[in-house]
């Protein structure tokens, strides 16, 4: 009697259990859907990005030669700032409506769930910024080869920006005014990515091989992808305690 | 291996008693070493054949720069210990280390600028080491700001521990990236693997200064940590007994 009820119980739980892979996809789909419906989340950082790049020629000089020289750095700074600006929405609404707590209680590894959220976030910010970079490169008269270096750098570099930013967001999500604090925490960590990313563009402008910089960014991405989710998960647990 | 000392470290009371016994010795030895090292270095060491007397600032600059970095590593280790073994003393060590490390970083930056003006002809250059030091200062400020932002001390210390660990992974990356980006600063003055390039008349006072600075750090650190212990443990019986 007892054994049979135990078996029925276990079959019930089994039929209701979801594999971590399914949970990953479900969360990804949910986050994408929410973000697409809530246009401000991904359209505003994009406009912010275009606007900052527009400020550089206005503030410094519209001359073609100087524009070419600073184009890589300007676009990278704009991308960095708009990723930072968009980071706030990563956990904020989930924190406020309590779904972040449910995610913590779910029987799936939190670091995997974090990767799913980061992927959804990156697809709508980092990837979009990367896709728009050729347009900005054109506006700043960047030659084709340097534009390629910029595109490749952003493609590999923006996910690192998202991961590092997410560590800062996870630490500050419980605080009422986390905005300025977040940039203070995260900006120093962004410096290597900025250096390698804009370094690739400068190398391409000098006619040198820029692959080395991209490889560096790739190795940093691997490092961030392997260690970052654990730090983010740990920080979330602390923030929600 | 005998781990009892490690478990004892978890007890603030034990640390308070031990550090109280060490403190007079630390004060005396750091005062003696710093006086000897600084007087020797600033007054009696021979002038440099190229830089004249301006090089003498290294007797302050190099020990400060060493401690600025060593303190950060100490804080990261304390953060790891606090997160893994939940040792509250490590939490407090992380908290007390941050302002001291930040002060040493500022000291290294300021003395470097003062030296740079006559030698390089400018207060500041965007050189790799200078930039890396500046970033280190921002990492310290980030940790201090993060702690201030939390209303609860317990959450604050855990968050700071994570941030310190993330920062320490990043420090070598930042250091190498800025070094490849731009470099003017001379290579490290002291290396463990090579015979020092400095004349012994300058090297010996420098080493004395460094030992003095390290002991000075320990003195200030212990004072802060003891203060923190008293503050946090003010409701416990042993602290009340101490002041009754």
Coordinates of C-alpha atoms in Angstrom, one line a residue:
Chain A
X1 CA 0.0 0.0 0.0
X2 CA 2.6 2.5 1.1
X3 CA 5.0 1.5 -1.7
X4 CA 2.3 1.9 -4.4
X5 CA 1.4 5.3 -3.1
X6 CA 5.1 6.2 -3.1
X7 CA 5.4 5.2 -6.7
X8 CA 2.4 7.1 -7.8
X9 CA 3.8 10.1 -6.0
X10 CA 7.1 9.8 -7.7
X11 CA 5.6 9.4 -11.1
X12 CA 3.5 12.5 -10.5
X13 CA 6.5 14.6 -9.6
X14 CA 8.4 13.2 -12.5
X15 CA 5.7 14.0 -15.0
X16 CA 5.7 17.6 -13.6
X17 CA 9.4 18.1 -13.5
X18 CA 11.1 20.1 -16.1
X19 CA 14.7 19.6 -17.2
X20 CA 17.1 22.4 -16.8
X21 CA 17.5 22.7 -20.6
X22 CA 13.7 23.2 -20.9
X23 CA 13.7 25.7 -18.1
X24 CA 16.5 27.6 -19.8
X25 CA 14.6 27.8 -23.0
X26 CA 11.3 28.8 -21.3
X27 CA 13.0 31.6 -19.4
X28 CA 14.8 32.8 -22.5
X29 CA 11.5 32.8 -24.4
X30 CA 9.7 34.6 -21.6
X31 CA 12.4 37.3 -21.3
X32 CA 12.5 37.9 -25.0
X33 CA 8.8 38.2 -25.2
X34 CA 8.6 40.6 -22.2
X35 CA 11.4 42.7 -23.7
X36 CA 9.9 42.9 -27.1
X37 CA 6.6 43.9 -25.7
X38 CA 8.2 46.5 -23.5
X39 CA 10.0 48.4 -26.3
X40 CA 11.6 51.0 -24.1
X41 CA 13.9 48.4 -22.7
X42 CA 15.8 47.8 -25.9
X43 CA 15.0 50.8 -28.1
X44 CA 16.1 53.5 -25.6
X45 CA 19.6 52.1 -25.1
X46 CA 19.9 52.0 -28.9
X47 CA 19.0 55.7 -29.3
X48 CA 21.2 56.6 -26.4
X49 CA 24.1 54.8 -28.3
X50 CA 23.4 56.7 -31.5
X51 CA 23.1 60.0 -29.6
X52 CA 26.4 59.7 -27.7
X53 CA 28.3 58.9 -30.9
X54 CA 26.7 62.0 -32.4
X55 CA 28.0 64.1 -29.6
X56 CA 31.7 63.4 -30.4
X57 CA 31.9 65.3 -33.7
X58 CA 29.9 68.1 -32.1
X59 CA 32.2 68.3 -29.1
X60 CA 35.5 67.8 -30.7
X61 CA 35.7 68.4 -34.4
X62 CA 33.8 67.5 -37.5
X63 CA 37.0 67.2 -39.5
X64 CA 37.3 63.9 -41.3
X65 CA 40.9 62.9 -40.3
X66 CA 40.3 63.5 -36.6
X67 CA 36.9 61.7 -36.8
X68 CA 38.5 58.6 -38.3
X69 CA 41.1 58.6 -35.5
X70 CA 38.6 58.7 -32.7
X71 CA 35.7 56.8 -34.3
X72 CA 36.6 53.4 -32.8
X73 CA 37.0 54.8 -29.3
X74 CA 33.9 56.9 -29.5
X75 CA 31.7 54.0 -30.7
X76 CA 33.1 51.8 -28.0
X77 CA 32.5 54.3 -25.3
X78 CA 28.9 54.8 -26.5
X79 CA 28.4 51.0 -26.6
X80 CA 29.8 50.6 -23.1
X81 CA 27.6 53.4 -21.7
X82 CA 24.4 52.2 -23.3
X83 CA 25.0 48.6 -22.1
X84 CA 25.6 50.0 -18.6
X85 CA 22.4 52.0 -18.9
X86 CA 20.4 49.0 -20.1
X87 CA 21.7 46.7 -17.3
X88 CA 19.3 48.2 -14.8
X89 CA 16.4 46.5 -16.4
X90 CA 18.0 43.0 -16.3
X91 CA 16.8 42.0 -12.8
X92 CA 14.8 45.1 -11.7
X93 CA 11.3 44.1 -12.8
X94 CA 11.8 40.5 -11.8
X95 CA 13.0 41.6 -8.4
X96 CA 10.0 43.9 -7.9
X97 CA 7.3 41.3 -8.9
X98 CA 9.0 38.5 -7.0
X99 CA 9.8 36.2 -10.0
X100 CA 13.5 36.5 -9.2
X101 CA 12.8 34.9 -5.8
X102 CA 10.9 32.1 -7.6
X103 CA 14.0 31.6 -9.9
X104 CA 16.1 31.2 -6.8
X105 CA 13.8 28.6 -5.3
X106 CA 13.5 26.7 -8.6
X107 CA 15.3 23.3 -8.7
X108 CA 17.5 24.4 -11.5
X109 CA 21.1 25.7 -11.2
X110 CA 20.7 29.5 -10.7
X111 CA 23.9 30.2 -12.7
X112 CA 22.3 28.5 -15.8
X113 CA 19.1 30.6 -15.3
X114 CA 21.3 33.6 -15.1
X115 CA 23.0 32.7 -18.4
X116 CA 19.5 32.4 -20.0
X117 CA 18.6 35.9 -18.8
X118 CA 21.9 37.3 -19.9
X119 CA 21.5 35.8 -23.4
X120 CA 18.0 37.3 -23.8
X121 CA 19.4 40.7 -22.6
X122 CA 22.4 40.5 -24.9
X123 CA 20.3 39.6 -28.0
X124 CA 18.3 42.8 -27.5
X125 CA 21.1 45.2 -26.5
X126 CA 24.7 44.0 -27.2
X127 CA 23.8 42.3 -30.5
X128 CA 21.7 45.2 -31.6
X129 CA 24.4 47.7 -30.8
X130 CA 26.8 45.6 -32.8
X131 CA 24.5 45.4 -35.8
X132 CA 24.1 49.2 -35.8
X133 CA 27.9 49.8 -35.6
X134 CA 28.5 49.7 -39.4
X135 CA 26.1 52.7 -39.7
X136 CA 28.0 54.7 -37.1
X137 CA 31.3 53.7 -38.7
X138 CA 30.0 55.1 -41.9
X139 CA 28.9 58.3 -40.2
X140 CA 32.4 58.8 -38.8
X141 CA 34.1 57.9 -42.1
X142 CA 35.8 54.8 -40.7
X143 CA 37.5 52.7 -43.5
X144 CA 36.0 49.3 -44.3
X145 CA 38.8 47.2 -42.7
X146 CA 38.6 49.2 -39.4
X147 CA 34.8 48.9 -39.5
X148 CA 35.2 45.1 -39.7
X149 CA 37.5 45.2 -36.7
X150 CA 34.9 47.3 -34.8
X151 CA 32.1 44.9 -35.7
X152 CA 34.1 41.8 -34.7
X153 CA 35.2 43.5 -31.4
X154 CA 31.7 44.5 -30.5
X155 CA 30.3 41.1 -31.3
X156 CA 32.8 39.4 -28.9
X157 CA 33.1 42.3 -26.4
X158 CA 29.5 43.2 -25.7
X159 CA 28.6 39.9 -24.0
X160 CA 31.5 40.5 -21.6
X161 CA 30.1 43.9 -20.9
X162 CA 26.7 42.3 -20.1
X163 CA 28.2 39.6 -17.8
X164 CA 30.4 42.1 -15.8
X165 CA 27.5 44.5 -15.6
X166 CA 25.2 41.8 -14.4
X167 CA 27.6 41.2 -11.5
X168 CA 27.2 44.8 -10.5
X169 CA 23.4 44.7 -11.0
X170 CA 23.0 41.6 -9.0
X171 CA 24.9 43.2 -6.1
X172 CA 22.9 46.4 -6.2
X173 CA 19.4 45.2 -7.2
X174 CA 18.1 45.4 -3.6
X175 CA 19.2 49.0 -3.2
X176 CA 16.9 51.9 -3.9
X177 CA 19.4 54.0 -5.7
X178 CA 21.7 51.7 -7.4
X179 CA 22.3 53.6 -10.7
X180 CA 25.4 55.7 -10.0
X181 CA 26.8 53.1 -7.7
X182 CA 26.5 50.5 -10.5
X183 CA 28.6 52.5 -12.9
X184 CA 31.2 53.1 -10.1
X185 CA 31.5 49.4 -9.5
X186 CA 31.4 48.2 -13.1
X187 CA 33.3 50.9 -15.0
X188 CA 36.8 49.9 -13.7
X189 CA 36.2 46.3 -14.7
X190 CA 35.2 47.4 -18.2
X191 CA 38.6 49.0 -19.0
X192 CA 40.4 46.0 -20.5
X193 CA 37.5 45.4 -22.9
X194 CA 37.6 49.0 -24.0
X195 CA 41.3 48.8 -24.5
X196 CA 41.3 45.7 -26.6
X197 CA 38.1 46.7 -28.5
X198 CA 39.3 50.1 -29.5
X199 CA 42.9 48.7 -29.9
X200 CA 41.6 46.4 -32.7
X201 CA 40.1 49.4 -34.6
X202 CA 43.3 51.4 -34.2
X203 CA 45.4 48.5 -35.4
X204 CA 43.2 48.1 -38.4
X205 CA 43.6 51.8 -39.1
X206 CA 47.4 51.4 -39.1
X207 CA 47.1 48.5 -41.5
X208 CA 48.2 46.0 -38.9
X209 CA 46.6 42.7 -38.1
X210 CA 43.8 43.2 -35.6
X211 CA 43.1 39.5 -35.0
X212 CA 45.2 39.4 -31.8
X213 CA 42.9 41.9 -30.0
X214 CA 39.8 39.9 -31.0
X215 CA 41.4 36.7 -29.7
X216 CA 42.1 38.5 -26.4
X217 CA 38.5 39.6 -26.2
X218 CA 37.5 36.0 -27.0
X219 CA 39.6 34.6 -24.1
X220 CA 38.1 37.2 -21.8
X221 CA 34.7 36.2 -22.9
X222 CA 35.4 32.6 -22.1
X223 CA 36.7 33.6 -18.6
X224 CA 33.7 35.8 -18.0
X225 CA 31.3 33.1 -19.2
X226 CA 32.7 30.4 -17.0
X227 CA 33.2 32.4 -13.8
X228 CA 30.7 35.2 -14.2
X229 CA 27.4 33.3 -13.8
X230 CA 28.6 31.9 -10.4
X231 CA 29.5 35.4 -9.2
X232 CA 26.1 36.7 -10.4
X233 CA 24.2 33.8 -8.8
X234 CA 26.1 34.3 -5.5
X235 CA 25.4 38.1 -5.6
X236 CA 21.7 37.5 -6.3
X237 CA 21.4 35.1 -3.3
X238 CA 23.0 37.8 -1.1
X239 CA 20.7 40.6 -2.4
X240 CA 17.6 38.6 -1.9
X241 CA 18.4 37.3 1.5
Chain B
X1 CA 48.5 20.4 9.7
X2 CA 47.3 22.1 12.9
X3 CA 44.3 24.2 12.1
X4 CA 43.4 25.3 15.6
X5 CA 44.8 28.8 15.0
X6 CA 42.5 29.2 12.1
X7 CA 39.4 28.3 14.2
X8 CA 40.6 30.6 16.9
X9 CA 40.8 33.4 14.4
X10 CA 37.0 33.1 14.1
X11 CA 36.7 34.3 17.6
X12 CA 36.9 38.1 17.9
X13 CA 37.6 37.8 21.6
X14 CA 40.7 35.7 20.9
X15 CA 41.9 38.1 18.2
X16 CA 41.3 41.1 20.4
X17 CA 43.5 39.7 23.2
X18 CA 46.3 38.5 20.9
X19 CA 46.4 41.8 18.9
X20 CA 46.4 43.7 22.2
X21 CA 49.6 41.9 23.1
X22 CA 51.2 42.5 19.7
X23 CA 50.2 46.1 19.3
X24 CA 52.9 47.7 21.5
X25 CA 55.6 45.7 19.7
X26 CA 54.2 46.6 16.3
X27 CA 54.0 50.3 17.2
X28 CA 57.6 50.3 18.5
X29 CA 59.1 48.3 15.6
X30 CA 57.3 50.2 12.9
X31 CA 58.3 53.6 14.5
X32 CA 61.9 52.5 14.7
X33 CA 62.1 51.0 11.2
X34 CA 60.3 54.0 9.6
X35 CA 62.5 56.5 11.4
X36 CA 65.7 54.7 10.5
X37 CA 64.7 54.0 6.9
X38 CA 63.3 57.5 6.2
X39 CA 66.1 59.4 7.8
X40 CA 68.7 57.2 6.1
X41 CA 67.0 57.4 2.8
X42 CA 66.1 61.1 2.8
X43 CA 69.2 62.5 4.4
X44 CA 72.2 60.1 4.2
X45 CA 71.7 57.9 1.1
X46 CA 73.9 59.2 -1.8
X47 CA 72.1 61.3 -4.5
X48 CA 71.4 59.6 -7.8
X49 CA 73.9 60.5 -10.6
X50 CA 71.1 61.3 -13.0
X51 CA 68.2 62.5 -10.9
X52 CA 70.0 64.1 -8.1
X53 CA 68.0 64.3 -4.9
X54 CA 64.5 64.0 -6.5
X55 CA 64.8 60.2 -6.6
X56 CA 64.6 60.2 -2.8
X57 CA 60.8 60.1 -3.0
X58 CA 61.0 56.4 -3.8
X59 CA 61.5 55.8 -0.1
X60 CA 57.9 56.7 0.3
X61 CA 56.5 56.0 -3.1
X62 CA 57.6 52.4 -3.6
X63 CA 56.5 51.1 -0.1
X64 CA 53.1 52.9 -0.6
X65 CA 52.6 51.3 -4.0
X66 CA 53.5 47.9 -2.7
X67 CA 51.0 48.2 0.2
X68 CA 48.3 49.6 -2.1
X69 CA 48.4 46.4 -4.0
X70 CA 49.1 44.0 -1.1
X71 CA 46.1 45.4 0.8
X72 CA 43.8 44.7 -2.1
X73 CA 45.0 41.1 -2.2
X74 CA 44.6 40.8 1.5
X75 CA 41.0 42.1 1.2
X76 CA 40.2 39.6 -1.5
X77 CA 41.6 36.7 0.6
X78 CA 39.5 38.0 3.6
X79 CA 36.5 38.1 1.3
X80 CA 37.0 34.5 0.2
X81 CA 37.4 33.4 3.8
X82 CA 34.3 35.3 4.8
X83 CA 32.2 33.8 2.0
X84 CA 33.5 30.2 2.4
X85 CA 33.8 29.8 6.1
X86 CA 31.4 32.6 7.2
X87 CA 34.1 34.0 9.5
X88 CA 32.9 37.4 10.8
X89 CA 36.4 38.5 11.6
X90 CA 37.3 38.2 7.9
X91 CA 34.3 40.4 7.1
X92 CA 35.5 43.1 9.4
X93 CA 39.1 42.7 8.1
X94 CA 37.7 43.4 4.6
X95 CA 35.9 46.5 5.9
X96 CA 38.9 47.8 7.8
X97 CA 41.4 47.2 5.0
X98 CA 39.6 49.3 2.4
X99 CA 40.2 52.8 3.6
X100 CA 43.8 52.0 4.5
X101 CA 44.5 50.6 1.0
X102 CA 42.8 53.5 -0.6
X103 CA 45.0 55.9 1.4
X104 CA 48.1 54.1 0.3
X105 CA 47.0 54.2 -3.3
X106 CA 46.4 58.0 -3.1
X107 CA 49.8 58.4 -1.4
X108 CA 51.5 56.4 -4.2
X109 CA 49.7 58.5 -6.9
X110 CA 50.5 61.8 -5.2
X111 CA 54.2 61.0 -4.5
X112 CA 54.5 59.7 -8.1
X113 CA 53.1 63.0 -9.5
X114 CA 55.4 65.0 -7.3
X115 CA 58.4 63.0 -8.6
X116 CA 57.1 63.1 -12.2
X117 CA 57.1 66.9 -12.4
X118 CA 60.9 67.4 -12.2
X119 CA 61.8 64.1 -13.9
X120 CA 59.3 63.7 -16.7
X121 CA 58.3 67.4 -16.8
X122 CA 54.6 66.7 -16.1
X123 CA 52.4 65.9 -13.2
X124 CA 50.6 63.1 -14.9
X125 CA 51.0 60.9 -18.0
X126 CA 48.6 58.3 -19.3
X127 CA 51.1 55.6 -18.6
X128 CA 50.2 52.0 -17.9
X129 CA 51.2 51.8 -14.3
X130 CA 49.8 55.2 -13.4
X131 CA 46.5 54.3 -15.0
X132 CA 46.4 50.9 -13.4
X133 CA 47.0 52.5 -10.0
X134 CA 44.2 55.0 -10.7
X135 CA 41.9 52.1 -11.6
X136 CA 42.9 50.4 -8.3
X137 CA 41.8 53.5 -6.5
X138 CA 38.4 53.3 -8.1
X139 CA 38.1 49.6 -7.2
X140 CA 38.7 50.6 -3.6
X141 CA 36.2 53.5 -3.8
X142 CA 33.7 51.1 -5.3
X143 CA 34.0 48.7 -2.4
X144 CA 33.7 51.5 0.2
X145 CA 30.7 53.0 -1.7
X146 CA 29.0 49.6 -2.0
X147 CA 29.3 49.0 1.8
X148 CA 27.9 52.4 2.5
X149 CA 24.9 51.8 0.3
X150 CA 23.5 48.8 2.2
X151 CA 21.3 49.4 5.2
X152 CA 22.2 46.0 6.7
X153 CA 25.8 45.4 7.7
X154 CA 25.6 41.6 7.0
X155 CA 24.4 41.9 3.4
X156 CA 26.9 44.7 2.9
X157 CA 29.9 42.6 3.9
X158 CA 28.9 39.7 1.7
X159 CA 28.4 41.9 -1.3
X160 CA 31.7 43.6 -0.7
X161 CA 33.4 40.2 -0.5
X162 CA 32.1 39.2 -3.9
X163 CA 33.1 42.5 -5.4
X164 CA 36.6 42.2 -3.9
X165 CA 36.9 38.7 -5.4
X166 CA 35.7 39.9 -8.8
X167 CA 38.1 42.8 -8.6
X168 CA 41.1 40.6 -7.8
X169 CA 40.5 38.4 -10.8
X170 CA 40.4 41.5 -12.9
X171 CA 43.5 43.2 -11.5
X172 CA 46.0 41.2 -13.5
X173 CA 43.9 41.6 -16.6
X174 CA 43.7 45.3 -16.1
X175 CA 47.4 45.5 -15.4
X176 CA 48.5 43.7 -18.5
X177 CA 45.9 45.3 -20.8
X178 CA 47.0 48.8 -19.8
X179 CA 50.7 47.8 -20.0
X180 CA 50.3 46.8 -23.6
X181 CA 48.2 49.9 -24.2
X182 CA 50.9 52.4 -23.2
X183 CA 54.0 52.4 -21.1
X184 CA 56.5 55.0 -19.9
X185 CA 57.1 54.0 -16.2
X186 CA 60.3 52.2 -15.6
X187 CA 60.0 48.5 -14.9
X188 CA 59.5 47.4 -11.3
X189 CA 62.3 48.6 -8.9
X190 CA 62.5 45.4 -7.0
X191 CA 62.1 41.9 -8.4
X192 CA 62.4 38.7 -6.5
X193 CA 63.9 36.8 -9.3
X194 CA 66.7 39.1 -10.3
X195 CA 69.6 40.7 -8.6
X196 CA 68.6 44.3 -7.7
X197 CA 69.9 46.9 -10.1
X198 CA 70.1 49.5 -7.3
X199 CA 73.2 50.3 -5.3
X200 CA 73.2 48.7 -1.9
X201 CA 73.5 52.2 -0.2
X202 CA 70.0 53.0 -1.6
X203 CA 68.6 49.5 -1.5
X204 CA 69.1 48.9 2.2
X205 CA 67.2 52.0 3.4
X206 CA 64.5 51.2 0.9
X207 CA 64.1 47.7 2.3
X208 CA 64.0 49.1 5.8
X209 CA 61.3 51.6 4.7
X210 CA 59.3 48.8 3.2
X211 CA 59.4 46.7 6.3
X212 CA 58.5 49.8 8.4
X213 CA 55.6 50.6 6.1
X214 CA 54.3 47.0 6.3
X215 CA 54.5 47.1 10.1
X216 CA 52.8 50.5 10.1
X217 CA 50.0 49.0 8.0
X218 CA 49.6 46.2 10.5
X219 CA 49.5 48.7 13.3
X220 CA 46.8 50.8 11.8
X221 CA 44.9 47.8 10.5
X222 CA 44.9 46.2 14.0
X223 CA 43.8 49.4 15.6
X224 CA 40.9 49.7 13.2
X225 CA 40.0 46.1 13.5
X226 CA 40.0 46.2 17.3
X227 CA 37.8 49.2 17.2
X228 CA 35.4 47.4 14.9
X229 CA 35.4 44.3 17.1
X230 CA 34.5 46.4 20.2
X231 CA 31.8 48.2 18.2
X232 CA 30.2 45.0 16.8
X233 CA 30.5 43.0 20.0
X234 CA 29.5 45.7 22.4
X235 CA 26.6 43.7 23.7
X236 CA 28.6 40.6 24.5
X237 CA 29.7 39.8 28.0
X238 CA 33.4 40.0 27.5
X239 CA 33.3 43.5 26.0
X240 CA 31.1 44.6 28.9
X241 CA 33.5 43.0 31.4
X242 CA 36.3 44.9 29.7
X243 CA 34.8 48.3 30.3
X244 CA 33.0 47.7 33.5

